[in-house]
PDB file of C-alpha atoms in Angstrom:
ATOM      1  CA  MET A   1    -102.047  85.948 -43.998  1.00  0.00           C
ATOM      2  CA  SER A   2    -104.519  82.604 -43.813  1.00  0.00           C
ATOM      3  CA  ARG A   3    -103.591  80.003 -42.071  1.00  0.00           C
ATOM      4  CA  ALA A   4    -103.686  77.871 -45.420  1.00  0.00           C
ATOM      5  CA  PHE A   5    -100.563  79.614 -46.537  1.00  0.00           C
ATOM      6  CA  THR A   6     -98.433  78.706 -43.400  1.00  0.00           C
ATOM      7  CA  LYS A   7     -96.412  75.138 -42.786  1.00  0.00           C
ATOM      8  CA  GLU A   8     -97.111  73.347 -39.915  1.00  0.00           C
ATOM      9  CA  ASP A   9     -93.764  73.137 -38.774  1.00  0.00           C
ATOM     10  CA  ASP A  10     -93.538  77.087 -38.125  1.00  0.00           C
ATOM     11  CA  VAL A  11     -95.954  77.238 -35.655  1.00  0.00           C
ATOM     12  CA  GLN A  12     -94.500  75.961 -32.677  1.00  0.00           C
ATOM     13  CA  ALA A  13     -96.008  75.491 -29.438  1.00  0.00           C
ATOM     14  CA  ALA A  14     -94.479  76.543 -26.310  1.00  0.00           C
ATOM     15  CA  PRO A  15     -91.841  74.027 -24.485  1.00  0.00           C
ATOM     16  CA  ILE A  16     -93.295  72.502 -21.565  1.00  0.00           C
ATOM     17  CA  VAL A  17     -90.392  72.882 -18.728  1.00  0.00           C
ATOM     18  CA  PRO A  18     -90.425  70.268 -16.161  1.00  0.00           C
ATOM     19  CA  PRO A  19     -91.361  71.514 -12.768  1.00  0.00           C
ATOM     20  CA  ARG A  20     -88.515  71.287  -9.999  1.00  0.00           C
ATOM     21  CA  ALA A  21     -89.322  69.083  -6.819  1.00  0.00           C
ATOM     22  CA  ALA A  22     -92.321  70.231  -5.251  1.00  0.00           C
ATOM     23  CA  LEU A  23     -92.108  72.449  -1.950  1.00  0.00           C
ATOM     24  CA  PRO A  24     -95.321  72.623   0.102  1.00  0.00           C
ATOM     25  CA  PRO A  25     -96.752  76.347  -0.144  1.00  0.00           C
ATOM     26  CA  GLY A  26     -95.089  78.484   2.733  1.00  0.00           C
ATOM     27  CA  THR A  27     -92.251  76.016   3.003  1.00  0.00           C
ATOM     28  CA  PRO A  28     -88.398  77.308   3.355  1.00  0.00           C
ATOM     29  CA  ASN A  29     -86.173  75.841   0.991  1.00  0.00           C
ATOM     30  CA  TYR A  30     -83.747  74.287   3.171  1.00  0.00           C
ATOM     31  CA  VAL A  31     -80.415  72.687   1.343  1.00  0.00           C
ATOM     32  CA  THR A  32     -77.383  71.777   2.817  1.00  0.00           C
ATOM     33  CA  PRO A  33     -74.296  73.117   2.012  1.00  0.00           C
ATOM     34  CA  GLN A  34     -73.634  70.357  -0.721  1.00  0.00           C
ATOM     35  CA  GLY A  35     -77.352  70.758  -2.195  1.00  0.00           C
ATOM     36  CA  LEU A  36     -76.738  74.534  -2.704  1.00  0.00           C
ATOM     37  CA  ALA A  37     -73.486  73.578  -4.328  1.00  0.00           C
ATOM     38  CA  GLN A  38     -75.005  71.288  -6.542  1.00  0.00           C
ATOM     39  CA  LEU A  39     -77.660  73.678  -7.377  1.00  0.00           C
ATOM     40  CA  ARG A  40     -74.722  76.174  -8.681  1.00  0.00           C
ATOM     41  CA  THR A  41     -72.988  73.367 -10.287  1.00  0.00           C
ATOM     42  CA  GLU A  42     -76.466  72.498 -12.269  1.00  0.00           C
ATOM     43  CA  ARG A  43     -76.629  76.303 -13.109  1.00  0.00           C
ATOM     44  CA  LEU A  44     -73.284  76.350 -14.703  1.00  0.00           C
ATOM     45  CA  ALA A  45     -74.110  73.451 -16.724  1.00  0.00           C
ATOM     46  CA  LEU A  46     -77.232  74.917 -17.745  1.00  0.00           C
ATOM     47  CA  GLU A  47     -75.649  78.322 -18.430  1.00  0.00           C
ATOM     48  CA  ALA A  48     -72.933  76.592 -20.866  1.00  0.00           C
ATOM     49  CA  GLU A  49     -75.740  74.517 -22.814  1.00  0.00           C
ATOM     50  CA  HIS A  50     -77.543  77.908 -23.370  1.00  0.00           C
ATOM     51  CA  THR A  51     -74.562  79.328 -24.495  1.00  0.00           C
ATOM     52  CA  ALA A  52     -74.033  76.185 -27.103  1.00  0.00           C
ATOM     53  CA  ALA A  53     -77.508  76.534 -28.153  1.00  0.00           C
ATOM     54  CA  GLU A  54     -77.199  80.018 -29.112  1.00  0.00           C
ATOM     55  CA  ALA A  55     -74.407  79.646 -31.130  1.00  0.00           C
ATOM     56  CA  ASN A  56     -75.757  76.837 -32.773  1.00  0.00           C
ATOM     57  CA  HIS A  57     -77.575  78.176 -36.238  1.00  0.00           C
ATOM     58  CA  ASP A  58     -78.284  74.913 -37.903  1.00  0.00           C
ATOM     59  CA  ASN A  59     -82.051  74.903 -37.642  1.00  0.00           C
ATOM     60  CA  ASP A  60     -83.693  78.345 -36.390  1.00  0.00           C
ATOM     61  CA  THR A  61     -86.984  76.673 -35.106  1.00  0.00           C
ATOM     62  CA  ASP A  62     -85.117  74.130 -33.021  1.00  0.00           C
ATOM     63  CA  ARG A  63     -82.581  76.284 -31.785  1.00  0.00           C
ATOM     64  CA  THR A  64     -85.624  78.766 -30.546  1.00  0.00           C
ATOM     65  CA  HIS A  65     -87.749  75.762 -29.047  1.00  0.00           C
ATOM     66  CA  ARG A  66     -84.372  74.787 -27.254  1.00  0.00           C
ATOM     67  CA  LEU A  67     -83.400  78.286 -26.193  1.00  0.00           C
ATOM     68  CA  SER A  68     -86.846  78.638 -24.694  1.00  0.00           C
ATOM     69  CA  LEU A  69     -86.910  75.459 -22.787  1.00  0.00           C
ATOM     70  CA  LEU A  70     -83.507  76.445 -21.419  1.00  0.00           C
ATOM     71  CA  ASN A  71     -84.354  79.771 -20.584  1.00  0.00           C
ATOM     72  CA  GLY A  72     -87.434  78.254 -18.487  1.00  0.00           C
ATOM     73  CA  ARG A  73     -85.321  76.013 -16.464  1.00  0.00           C
ATOM     74  CA  LEU A  74     -82.717  78.565 -15.891  1.00  0.00           C
ATOM     75  CA  ALA A  75     -85.504  80.651 -14.439  1.00  0.00           C
ATOM     76  CA  LEU A  76     -87.024  77.859 -12.132  1.00  0.00           C
ATOM     77  CA  LEU A  77     -83.351  76.976 -11.045  1.00  0.00           C
ATOM     78  CA  ALA A  78     -82.487  80.590 -10.148  1.00  0.00           C
ATOM     79  CA  GLU A  79     -85.720  81.035  -8.309  1.00  0.00           C
ATOM     80  CA  ARG A  80     -84.699  77.536  -5.901  1.00  0.00           C
ATOM     81  CA  ILE A  81     -81.047  79.482  -5.339  1.00  0.00           C
ATOM     82  CA  THR A  82     -82.459  82.712  -4.501  1.00  0.00           C
ATOM     83  CA  SER A  83     -84.799  80.825  -2.280  1.00  0.00           C
ATOM     84  CA  ALA A  84     -82.280  78.658  -0.645  1.00  0.00           C
ATOM     85  CA  LYS A  85     -81.542  78.500   3.334  1.00  0.00           C
ATOM     86  CA  VAL A  86     -78.548  76.679   4.063  1.00  0.00           C
ATOM     87  CA  VAL A  87     -78.520  74.815   7.364  1.00  0.00           C
ATOM     88  CA  ASP A  88     -75.504  73.691   8.383  1.00  0.00           C
ATOM     89  CA  PRO A  89     -75.207  70.236   9.732  1.00  0.00           C
ATOM     90  CA  GLN A  90     -72.854  70.820  11.989  1.00  0.00           C
ATOM     91  CA  GLY A  91     -75.150  73.289  13.931  1.00  0.00           C
ATOM     92  CA  GLN A  92     -77.690  70.402  14.744  1.00  0.00           C
ATOM     93  CA  PRO A  93     -77.734  68.825  17.896  1.00  0.00           C
ATOM     94  CA  ALA A  94     -76.011  65.448  17.747  1.00  0.00           C
ATOM     95  CA  LYS A  95     -78.342  63.495  19.506  1.00  0.00           C
ATOM     96  CA  GLU A  96     -81.561  64.246  17.809  1.00  0.00           C
ATOM     97  CA  VAL A  97     -83.032  63.691  13.946  1.00  0.00           C
ATOM     98  CA  ARG A  98     -82.727  66.959  12.361  1.00  0.00           C
ATOM     99  CA  PHE A  99     -82.094  68.145   8.767  1.00  0.00           C
ATOM    100  CA  GLY A 100     -79.041  67.063   7.148  1.00  0.00           C
ATOM    101  CA  ALA A 101     -78.682  63.914   9.619  1.00  0.00           C
ATOM    102  CA  THR A 102     -77.953  60.727   8.130  1.00  0.00           C
ATOM    103  CA  VAL A 103     -80.009  58.288  10.537  1.00  0.00           C
ATOM    104  CA  ARG A 104     -79.857  54.453  10.635  1.00  0.00           C
ATOM    105  CA  LEU A 105     -82.973  52.825  11.939  1.00  0.00           C
ATOM    106  CA  ARG A 106     -83.618  49.302  13.043  1.00  0.00           C
ATOM    107  CA  THR A 107     -87.245  47.957  12.880  1.00  0.00           C
ATOM    108  CA  VAL A 108     -88.838  46.974  16.241  1.00  0.00           C
ATOM    109  CA  SER A 109     -92.493  46.034  15.205  1.00  0.00           C
ATOM    110  CA  GLY A 110     -94.939  45.929  12.153  1.00  0.00           C
ATOM    111  CA  GLY A 111     -92.315  45.332   9.523  1.00  0.00           C
ATOM    112  CA  LYS A 112     -89.420  42.684   9.394  1.00  0.00           C
ATOM    113  CA  VAL A 113     -87.958  43.124  12.681  1.00  0.00           C
ATOM    114  CA  GLY A 114     -84.674  43.765  13.032  1.00  0.00           C
ATOM    115  CA  PHE A 115     -84.126  45.308   9.560  1.00  0.00           C
ATOM    116  CA  GLU A 116     -81.805  48.458   9.283  1.00  0.00           C
ATOM    117  CA  ARG A 117     -81.904  51.393   6.993  1.00  0.00           C
ATOM    118  CA  THR A 118     -79.686  54.189   6.684  1.00  0.00           C
ATOM    119  CA  PHE A 119     -80.693  57.702   4.689  1.00  0.00           C
ATOM    120  CA  THR A 120     -79.688  61.083   4.836  1.00  0.00           C
ATOM    121  CA  ILE A 121     -82.663  63.739   5.289  1.00  0.00           C
ATOM    122  CA  VAL A 122     -82.058  66.553   2.616  1.00  0.00           C
ATOM    123  CA  GLY A 123     -83.630  69.459   0.658  1.00  0.00           C
ATOM    124  CA  VAL A 124     -85.924  68.573  -2.004  1.00  0.00           C
ATOM    125  CA  ASP A 125     -83.797  68.945  -4.863  1.00  0.00           C
ATOM    126  CA  GLU A 126     -81.027  66.645  -3.307  1.00  0.00           C
ATOM    127  CA  ALA A 127     -83.469  63.990  -2.742  1.00  0.00           C
ATOM    128  CA  ASP A 128     -82.182  61.019  -4.472  1.00  0.00           C
ATOM    129  CA  VAL A 129     -84.077  57.808  -2.954  1.00  0.00           C
ATOM    130  CA  ALA A 130     -81.465  55.359  -4.693  1.00  0.00           C
ATOM    131  CA  ALA A 131     -78.447  57.389  -3.045  1.00  0.00           C
ATOM    132  CA  GLY A 132     -79.992  57.038   0.213  1.00  0.00           C
ATOM    133  CA  LYS A 133     -81.201  60.892   0.078  1.00  0.00           C
ATOM    134  CA  VAL A 134     -84.829  61.520   1.363  1.00  0.00           C
ATOM    135  CA  GLY A 135     -85.923  64.602   1.099  1.00  0.00           C
ATOM    136  CA  PHE A 136     -87.186  66.838   4.296  1.00  0.00           C
ATOM    137  CA  VAL A 137     -90.873  67.065   3.227  1.00  0.00           C
ATOM    138  CA  ALA A 138     -91.323  63.162   2.982  1.00  0.00           C
ATOM    139  CA  PRO A 139     -93.447  61.505   5.234  1.00  0.00           C
ATOM    140  CA  ILE A 140     -90.830  59.301   6.587  1.00  0.00           C
ATOM    141  CA  ALA A 141     -88.562  62.339   7.250  1.00  0.00           C
ATOM    142  CA  ARG A 142     -91.341  64.446   8.780  1.00  0.00           C
ATOM    143  CA  ALA A 143     -92.028  61.165  10.980  1.00  0.00           C
ATOM    144  CA  LEU A 144     -88.244  61.263  12.466  1.00  0.00           C
ATOM    145  CA  ILE A 145     -87.353  64.818  12.717  1.00  0.00           C
ATOM    146  CA  GLY A 146     -87.061  65.709  16.233  1.00  0.00           C
ATOM    147  CA  VAL A 147     -87.022  61.898  17.357  1.00  0.00           C
ATOM    148  CA  LYS A 148     -83.474  61.337  19.609  1.00  0.00           C
ATOM    149  CA  LEU A 149     -81.154  58.846  19.626  1.00  0.00           C
ATOM    150  CA  GLY A 150     -82.570  55.488  21.050  1.00  0.00           C
ATOM    151  CA  LYS A 151     -85.845  56.685  20.455  1.00  0.00           C
ATOM    152  CA  LYS A 152     -88.394  55.111  18.737  1.00  0.00           C
ATOM    153  CA  ALA A 153     -90.798  56.823  16.023  1.00  0.00           C
ATOM    154  CA  THR A 154     -93.843  55.102  13.954  1.00  0.00           C
ATOM    155  CA  LEU A 155     -93.395  55.326  10.057  1.00  0.00           C
ATOM    156  CA  PRO A 156     -96.365  55.545   7.897  1.00  0.00           C
ATOM    157  CA  LEU A 157     -94.975  53.005   5.219  1.00  0.00           C
ATOM    158  CA  GLY A 158     -98.288  50.967   4.975  1.00  0.00           C
ATOM    159  CA  PRO A 159    -100.527  49.051   7.434  1.00  0.00           C
ATOM    160  CA  PRO A 160     -99.443  47.954   9.904  1.00  0.00           C
ATOM    161  CA  PRO A 161     -97.312  50.920  10.964  1.00  0.00           C
ATOM    162  CA  GLU A 162     -93.364  50.472  11.232  1.00  0.00           C
ATOM    163  CA  VAL A 163     -92.188  51.365  14.473  1.00  0.00           C
ATOM    164  CA  VAL A 164     -88.433  51.747  14.138  1.00  0.00           C
ATOM    165  CA  GLU A 165     -85.826  52.426  16.826  1.00  0.00           C
ATOM    166  CA  VAL A 166     -82.728  55.691  15.811  1.00  0.00           C
ATOM    167  CA  VAL A 167     -79.867  53.616  16.167  1.00  0.00           C
ATOM    168  CA  SER A 168     -77.504  56.141  15.151  1.00  0.00           C
ATOM    169  CA  ILE A 169     -77.077  59.708  13.914  1.00  0.00           C
ATOM    170  CA  ALA A 170     -74.745  61.459  11.967  1.00  0.00           C
ATOM    171  CA  TYR A 171     -74.063  64.880  10.526  1.00  0.00           C
ATOM    172  CA  ALA A 172     -71.966  65.325   7.281  1.00  0.00           C
ATOM    173  CA  GLU A 173     -69.032  67.823   7.602  1.00  0.00           C
ATOM    174  CA  ALA A 174     -69.838  71.358   6.055  1.00  0.00           C
ATOM    175  CA  LEU A 175     -68.140  72.027   3.195  1.00  0.00           C
ATOM    176  CA  PRO A 176     -65.006  74.336   3.589  1.00  0.00           C
ATOM    177  CA  SER A 177     -66.346  76.989   1.329  1.00  0.00           C
ATOM    178  CA  LEU A 178     -69.354  77.631  -0.959  1.00  0.00           C
ATOM    179  CA  PRO A 179     -68.873  79.827  -4.252  1.00  0.00           C
ATOM    180  CA  THR A 180     -70.837  83.263  -2.967  1.00  0.00           C
ATOM    181  CA  ALA A 181     -72.040  83.845  -6.434  1.00  0.00           C
ATOM    182  CA  SER A 182     -75.926  83.223  -6.756  1.00  0.00           C
TER     183      SER A 182
END
């Protein structure tokens, strides 16, 4: 059949599936227990959305497009869940900044001296700067991992570099139990 006899609407491009947060090549997918629970909750929501889309027969073209998009998102999410390496914050050294730490910093030089900021170092899928959660691959997190309580670190926040002191380190409690389904 000639292209002239097809409706343009019938020819549909494959959906663009938004990628998940980037992990540098070879970097383990570290997550907190809460982060793994969030990924599993997200999977349940996507599966429910997929089931609802399968049941919708209003427009086959839209339905097919929606299902393709959901299948892509579910595949990426399944890959993240499968590759997740849970780090129990309670197993981290109490006086050293590590994955899962909530860190309070005080600026010593290079910025607004005396300014304090607090954030938690989490997995890439958990990162949410507005909520005070920074991915462990972020430059600020990499500059702080391994720094001990009361010690200083230089943050790559712009010229001049900012020197901060680690004022406090806290680790959230592990979740009592996680769903075992992956």
